[in-house]
Amino acid sequence: MTDKVVAARAPSGTHDVLWPESTRWEALLARFAGTVERAGFGLAHTPIFEDVQVFRRGIGEGSDVVGKEMYEFEDRGGRTLALRPEGTAPMVRAFVQRRPPTPWKAWYATPAFRYERPQAGRYRQHHQLGVEALGPSDPDLDVEVVALADGFFRGLGLTRFTLRLNSMGDDTCRPAYLELLTAYLAGRRDELCDEHRDRLEANPLRALDCKRDACRAATDGAPGFADHLCEPCTAHFARVRAGLEALGVPYVLDHRLVRGFDYYTRTTFEFASQALESAQNGIGGGGRYDRLVEMLGGPPTPGIGFGMGIERILLACDAEGTFPVDPPALDAFVVDTDGGTHARDLTAALRGAGLSADRAYDGRSMKAQFKAADRSGALLVLIVGPDEAASGTVSLRPLRGGGDQLTVPVGDVVEAVRSAARDARSAPPSP
Ligand SMILES: [Zn+2]
Ligand SMILES: [Zn+2]
């Protein structure tokens, strides 16, 4: 007797995406690829882990993501590595290392890892889609990137979301603003939540985007970054706003929008879905990071990008009842009750001709094979029993869209399937 083996389980905070749910992921990825590739972005793959310094230097030691949530580990060679908690720093590391010509416009689809308390819409491994554009400091590029994300969401059928916009200035105007904000908050120190009272001097911006009531009340009248920008940052932000207005991208200015990563400069933006719980309603966001390339050891190179979470987007789509995706239907399912070699050869011939086909295995009964054909969602079933085998024919029966059963010579079956599948796909859905 052996002990019963406990069934293996995925780690806490992770999830599987199996068929047919995965067909919606595929469709989302294809939609995203189409959207951004029409805007000149090309796909980039970078490793799932990086030297931990890529994130410490880029995102900043003080952020929750690096300080509390990153999956860091030492490999067998004694290197300290981290699983990517977000998409931008690795892309910029790749740019620094390989120096592609600018403007460099790249998109990615990647898992991201954060050790957070698992809850609905928040996973320890989640999945992100994003773009990065390196080289130009042109505010029209900010407009393009924000409008791409907005258009992508609208193309999915989402309508109940808000775009919040802010500017976080640059090295010229940031010190004076931080001084102003710190002075304002110091006067209300006792009203702040415990965490931000203690960290006021270290990072006064954090109190602005704190979700706790105490901080929200204390920062209501706090000076906004957008009102204290230097002249070039003011001009940049004005052009971004004018561009969004010209393209009909609605937004609200929000002085609380100070994203938690050190690398952000100037334009920052976030999309929040009103269809989701407020604590988990961020469906995407990004901003300009004009110093990040230098922070990772490259030449001064401005950049801007966004990232969006696949799981959150699909939750928002569910909440709004939009972006339904039907699993693709097979053209044909082969039922072979004459020994299985016809199923083997017919499926190979159909697939070779560019059609989709599947079959049953293990010599199942005719009844079991028909059941499998139904479950497969195929448009047609091809039947080869002893009679068909003897006469060199195949029976073809539509499973959807009506129509009569035909018997065709084996040599004509590919064309017969092609034509019948076309008819079935164009038939109106049955009531
Ligand atoms: Zn707080
Ligand atoms: Zn400035």
XYZ file of N, CA and C in Angstrom, residues 178-330:
459
model
N 7.730 69.632 -4.016
C 7.774 68.732 -2.859
C 7.907 69.527 -1.562
N 8.671 70.624 -1.632
C 8.840 71.475 -0.456
C 7.494 72.092 -0.051
N 6.789 72.577 -1.062
C 5.479 73.180 -0.840
C 4.505 72.165 -0.231
N 4.495 70.973 -0.820
C 3.578 69.925 -0.354
C 3.936 69.480 1.066
N 5.237 69.325 1.318
C 5.669 68.897 2.647
C 5.259 69.925 3.697
N 5.425 71.190 3.369
C 5.041 72.249 4.312
C 3.534 72.193 4.570
N 2.776 71.998 3.503
C 1.314 71.918 3.655
C 0.926 70.736 4.552
N 1.545 69.586 4.290
C 1.194 68.383 5.052
C 1.703 68.456 6.490
N 2.851 69.113 6.670
C 3.399 69.228 8.028
C 2.419 69.987 8.923
N 1.713 70.940 8.344
C 0.710 71.690 9.097
C -0.499 70.839 9.456
N -0.640 69.687 8.790
C -1.781 68.788 9.058
C -1.299 67.406 9.479
N -0.103 67.364 9.985
C 0.535 66.091 10.326
C -0.379 65.189 11.159
N -1.047 65.788 12.159
C -1.872 64.981 13.060
C -3.092 64.380 12.374
N -3.472 64.946 11.238
C -4.664 64.438 10.543
C -4.335 63.262 9.627
N -3.046 63.056 9.323
C -2.674 62.007 8.364
C -2.782 60.624 9.004
N -2.902 59.589 8.173
C -2.903 58.225 8.694
C -1.505 57.908 9.246
N -1.418 56.881 10.097
C -0.150 56.576 10.780
C 1.004 56.407 9.802
N 0.729 55.624 8.734
C 1.796 55.301 7.789
C 2.374 56.570 7.174
N 1.520 57.492 6.788
C 2.004 58.650 6.047
C 2.436 59.795 6.945
N 2.012 59.764 8.216
C 2.545 60.724 9.170
C 4.037 60.441 9.358
N 4.360 59.155 9.515
C 5.755 58.796 9.768
C 6.635 58.987 8.533
N 6.053 58.845 7.349
C 6.877 58.898 6.138
C 6.726 60.216 5.390
N 6.185 61.196 6.089
C 5.904 62.479 5.447
C 7.125 63.086 4.772
N 8.243 63.163 5.517
C 9.424 63.800 4.942
C 10.072 62.921 3.875
N 10.021 61.595 4.093
C 10.673 60.683 3.142
C 9.957 60.706 1.784
N 8.638 60.731 1.800
C 7.913 60.729 0.538
C 6.525 61.353 0.706
N 6.475 62.682 0.641
C 5.201 63.371 0.877
C 4.144 63.039 -0.175
N 4.589 62.603 -1.373
C 3.616 62.308 -2.438
C 2.690 61.163 -2.061
N 3.199 60.260 -1.231
C 2.407 59.067 -0.910
C 1.106 59.410 -0.196
N 1.107 60.465 0.611
C -0.122 60.844 1.313
C -1.205 61.269 0.321
N -0.771 61.811 -0.826
C -1.749 62.297 -1.815
C -2.589 61.174 -2.404
N -1.951 60.023 -2.666
C -2.746 58.957 -3.281
C -3.152 57.886 -2.261
N -3.034 58.216 -0.962
C -3.495 57.300 0.083
C -5.014 57.171 -0.002
N -5.506 55.939 0.174
C -6.953 55.698 0.052
C -7.684 55.888 1.382
N -6.910 56.063 2.482
C -7.575 56.167 3.789
C -8.243 57.533 3.957
N -9.375 57.521 4.662
C -10.157 58.751 4.819
C -9.341 59.873 5.435
N -8.511 59.522 6.445
C -7.748 60.549 7.152
C -6.876 61.326 6.171
N -6.091 60.604 5.380
C -5.204 61.260 4.421
C -6.010 61.998 3.353
N -7.113 61.402 2.923
C -7.898 62.041 1.863
C -8.429 63.396 2.333
N -8.906 63.418 3.583
C -9.432 64.684 4.111
C -8.301 65.703 4.269
N -7.162 65.227 4.781
C -6.060 66.143 5.050
C -5.448 66.708 3.770
N -5.583 65.965 2.653
C -4.931 66.403 1.410
C -5.908 67.048 0.426
N -7.153 67.193 0.841
C -8.160 67.733 -0.079
C -7.748 69.066 -0.692
N -7.217 69.940 0.143
C -6.848 71.260 -0.365
C -5.364 71.399 -0.644
N -4.667 70.245 -0.713
C -3.210 70.290 -0.914
C -2.881 70.907 -2.280
N -1.743 71.580 -2.379
C -1.356 72.130 -3.684
C -1.184 71.003 -4.701
N -1.652 71.236 -5.915
C -1.535 70.243 -6.976
C -0.275 70.468 -7.787
N 0.340 69.381 -8.207
C 1.578 69.473 -8.968
C 1.361 70.283 -10.248
N 0.211 70.044 -10.903
C -0.023 70.682 -12.197
C -0.055 72.211 -12.103
N -0.313 72.732 -10.887
C -0.336 74.190 -10.723
C 1.040 74.752 -10.370
N 2.014 73.898 -10.197
C 3.344 74.368 -9.782
C 4.446 73.820 -10.662
N 4.139 73.702 -11.943
C 5.133 73.194 -12.893
C 6.008 74.343 -13.393
N 7.220 74.015 -13.809
C 8.063 75.021 -14.449
C 7.507 75.307 -15.847
N 8.045 76.304 -16.490
C 7.473 76.747 -17.774
C 7.471 75.630 -18.823
N 8.609 74.932 -19.043
C 8.561 73.859 -20.061
C 7.574 72.741 -19.695
N 7.468 72.389 -18.425
C 6.513 71.348 -18.025
C 5.079 71.842 -18.210
N 4.840 73.121 -17.943
C 3.507 73.694 -18.143
C 3.130 73.634 -19.622
N 4.070 74.002 -20.482
C 3.802 73.994 -21.924
C 3.543 72.567 -22.408
N 4.343 71.620 -21.903
C 4.185 70.217 -22.280
C 2.784 69.728 -21.896
N 2.397 70.016 -20.664
C 1.119 69.520 -20.163
C -0.051 70.169 -20.918
N 0.105 71.449 -21.243
C -0.960 72.143 -21.988
C -1.148 71.493 -23.354
N -0.042 71.136 -23.994
C -0.133 70.511 -25.321
C -0.767 69.109 -25.220
N -0.429 68.381 -24.133
C -1.039 67.052 -23.933
C -2.552 67.198 -23.780
N -2.961 68.156 -22.955
C -4.394 68.333 -22.707
C -5.116 68.758 -23.977
N -4.495 69.688 -24.712
C -5.122 70.150 -25.959
C -5.249 68.994 -26.945
N -4.228 68.130 -26.969
C -4.252 66.996 -27.894
C -5.363 66.017 -27.548
N -5.514 65.726 -26.259
C -6.574 64.796 -25.851
C -7.942 65.390 -26.185
N -8.069 66.695 -25.968
C -9.353 67.336 -26.285
C -9.611 67.285 -27.784
N -8.562 67.538 -28.581
C -8.733 67.516 -30.040
C -9.137 66.128 -30.527
N -8.613 65.104 -29.889
C -8.931 63.734 -30.313
C -10.196 63.197 -29.636
N -10.820 64.014 -28.805
C -12.065 63.588 -28.171
C -11.871 62.521 -27.104
N -10.731 62.587 -26.413
C -10.486 61.637 -25.315
C -10.832 62.336 -24.000
N -11.946 61.941 -23.358
C -12.324 62.626 -22.131
C -11.399 62.279 -20.968
N -11.119 63.265 -20.125
C -10.246 63.016 -18.976
C -10.649 63.951 -17.862
N -10.224 63.631 -16.639
C -10.363 64.578 -15.537
C -8.974 64.819 -14.954
N -8.708 66.062 -14.595
C -7.444 66.376 -13.927
C -7.560 65.905 -12.488
N -6.511 65.297 -11.972
C -6.564 64.802 -10.601
C -5.219 65.003 -9.930
N -5.176 65.944 -8.989
C -3.889 66.256 -8.353
C -3.421 65.125 -7.441
N -4.324 64.164 -7.147
C -3.919 63.024 -6.314
C -3.186 61.956 -7.118
N -3.206 62.083 -8.430
C -2.625 61.027 -9.253
C -1.106 61.176 -9.306
N -0.447 60.598 -8.307
C 1.011 60.606 -8.264
C 1.404 59.141 -8.179
N 1.781 58.575 -9.274
C 2.011 57.141 -9.310
C 3.224 56.773 -8.474
N 3.162 55.572 -7.886
C 4.094 55.209 -6.828
C 5.519 54.880 -7.242
N 5.819 54.912 -8.525
C 7.168 54.530 -8.933
C 8.030 55.774 -9.119
N 9.282 55.673 -8.683
C 10.178 56.827 -8.755
C 10.394 57.335 -10.173
N 10.193 56.468 -11.157
C 10.629 56.861 -12.490
C 9.689 57.796 -13.234
N 8.523 58.068 -12.675
C 7.581 58.902 -13.422
C 7.959 60.377 -13.428
N 7.820 61.015 -14.580
C 7.999 62.457 -14.747
C 6.849 62.954 -15.622
N 6.543 64.210 -15.492
C 5.525 64.853 -16.340
C 4.220 64.051 -16.407
N 3.746 63.753 -17.619
C 2.406 63.170 -17.764
C 2.245 61.837 -17.023
N 1.229 61.752 -16.175
C 0.847 60.463 -15.589
C -0.652 60.300 -15.785
N -1.082 59.052 -15.942
C -2.511 58.837 -16.202
C -2.926 57.461 -15.709
N -4.197 57.359 -15.389
C -4.762 56.090 -14.926
C -6.194 55.959 -15.407
N -6.563 54.740 -15.755
C -7.935 54.445 -16.136
C -8.564 53.622 -15.015
N -9.720 54.064 -14.530
C -10.428 53.327 -13.485
C -11.825 52.991 -13.982
N -12.242 51.755 -13.721
C -13.574 51.306 -14.136
C -14.567 51.539 -13.017
N -15.656 52.209 -13.314
C -16.714 52.388 -12.304
C -17.526 51.111 -12.130
N -17.318 50.152 -13.016
C -18.076 48.902 -12.917
C -17.435 47.948 -11.912
N -16.241 48.289 -11.413
C -15.543 47.409 -10.467
C -15.486 48.033 -9.083
N -15.230 47.186 -8.072
C -15.041 47.646 -6.695
C -13.939 48.698 -6.661
N -14.153 49.758 -5.874
C -13.239 50.892 -5.973
C -11.797 50.546 -5.591
N -11.608 49.568 -4.692
C -10.235 49.257 -4.292
C -9.470 48.534 -5.405
N -10.187 47.938 -6.335
C -9.562 47.117 -7.377
C -10.021 47.576 -8.755
N -10.182 48.882 -8.938
C -10.814 49.301 -10.188
C -9.853 49.840 -11.231
N -8.543 49.818 -10.925
C -7.575 50.309 -11.909
C -7.464 49.314 -13.054
N -7.763 49.745 -14.271
C -7.658 48.828 -15.406
C -6.432 49.136 -16.269
N -5.755 50.240 -15.977
C -4.543 50.531 -16.737
C -4.016 51.896 -16.356
N -2.772 52.133 -16.700
C -2.211 53.444 -16.401
C -0.768 53.508 -16.839
N -0.227 54.684 -16.762
C 1.166 54.824 -17.166
C 1.605 56.260 -17.063
N 2.625 56.579 -17.829
C 3.115 57.941 -17.796
C 4.488 58.050 -18.424
N 4.993 59.254 -18.326
C 6.292 59.567 -18.889
C 7.372 59.245 -17.856
N 8.509 58.767 -18.320
C 9.612 58.413 -17.408
C 10.926 58.849 -18.055
N 11.087 60.187 -18.101
C 12.194 60.735 -18.878
C 13.572 60.465 -18.284
N 13.631 60.008 -17.029
C 14.943 59.760 -16.425
C 15.269 58.268 -16.291
N 14.324 57.415 -16.619
C 14.518 55.993 -16.326
C 15.682 55.376 -17.106
N 15.845 55.762 -18.353
C 16.951 55.194 -19.144
C 18.291 55.521 -18.471
N 18.427 56.767 -18.023
C 19.663 57.139 -17.319
C 19.800 56.395 -15.988
N 18.689 56.222 -15.289
C 18.736 55.523 -13.994
C 19.233 54.090 -14.177
N 19.023 53.545 -15.376
C 19.496 52.187 -15.647
C 20.808 52.194 -16.441
N 21.450 53.362 -16.508
C 22.798 53.412 -17.070
C 22.878 53.714 -18.548
N 21.792 54.168 -19.156
C 21.816 54.508 -20.573
C 21.958 56.009 -20.796
N 22.016 56.423 -22.057
C 22.110 57.857 -22.360
C 20.763 58.522 -22.105
N 20.773 59.836 -21.818
C 19.497 60.525 -21.570
C 18.521 60.259 -22.721
N 17.395 59.657 -22.401
C 16.408 59.291 -23.417
C 15.027 59.362 -22.795
N 14.197 60.290 -23.239
C 12.833 60.344 -22.689
C 12.043 59.103 -23.075
N 10.962 58.873 -22.349
C 10.124 57.725 -22.684
C 8.755 57.850 -22.043
N 7.809 57.110 -22.612
C 6.455 57.082 -22.050
C 5.834 55.742 -22.380
N 4.948 55.271 -21.504
C 4.293 54.002 -21.789
C 3.078 53.805 -20.903
N 2.412 52.678 -21.125
C 1.332 52.295 -20.221
C 1.334 50.786 -20.047
N 0.718 50.351 -18.957
C 0.500 48.932 -18.734
C -0.950 48.738 -18.329
N -1.498 47.588 -18.666
C -2.878 47.300 -18.272
C -2.998 45.830 -17.916
N -3.848 45.536 -16.930
C -3.962 44.163 -16.435
C -5.045 43.399 -17.173
N -4.671 42.268 -17.737
C -5.641 41.468 -18.496
C -6.805 41.022 -17.615
N -6.503 40.526 -16.407
C -7.571 40.025 -15.538
C -8.570 41.131 -15.215
N -8.049 42.309 -14.860
C -8.924 43.431 -14.514
C -9.770 43.865 -15.703
N -9.155 43.922 -16.877
C -9.909 44.350 -18.066
C -11.062 43.386 -18.310
N -10.779 42.082 -18.191
C -11.844 41.108 -18.449
C -12.928 41.168 -17.371
N -12.518 41.463 -16.114
C -13.527 41.657 -15.058
C -14.412 42.855 -15.388
N -13.781 43.920 -15.869
C -14.559 45.112 -16.238
C -15.489 44.787 -17.403
N -15.000 44.006 -18.366
C -15.854 43.600 -19.499
C -17.034 42.770 -18.997
N -16.774 41.864 -18.065
C -17.865 41.057 -17.499
C -18.885 41.968 -16.818
N -18.366 42.922 -16.030
C -19.262 43.799 -15.272
C -20.102 44.668 -16.204
N -19.553 44.984 -17.367
C -20.320 45.785 -18.329
C -21.027 44.914 -19.370
N -20.859 43.593 -19.256
C -21.515 42.691 -20.197
C -21.061 42.884 -21.630
N -19.749 43.099 -21.811
C -19.251 43.345 -23.156
C -18.079 42.418 -23.480
N -17.636 42.449 -24.726
C -16.545 41.627 -25.246
C -16.782 40.135 -25.022
N -17.951 39.629 -25.471
C -18.143 38.178 -25.426
C -17.326 37.551 -26.546
N -16.747 36.418 -26.306
C -15.970 35.738 -27.341
C -16.403 34.287 -27.393
N -16.857 33.850 -28.550
C -17.219 32.444 -28.716
C -15.982 31.644 -29.066
N -15.834 30.471 -28.476
C -14.715 29.627 -28.886
C -14.834 29.347 -30.381
N -13.718 29.294 -31.092
C -13.795 29.041 -32.525
C -14.364 27.644 -32.784
N -15.254 27.545 -33.760
C -15.858 26.249 -34.078
C -14.969 25.492 -35.048
N -14.782 24.214 -34.789
C -14.083 23.355 -35.752
C -14.932 23.216 -37.010
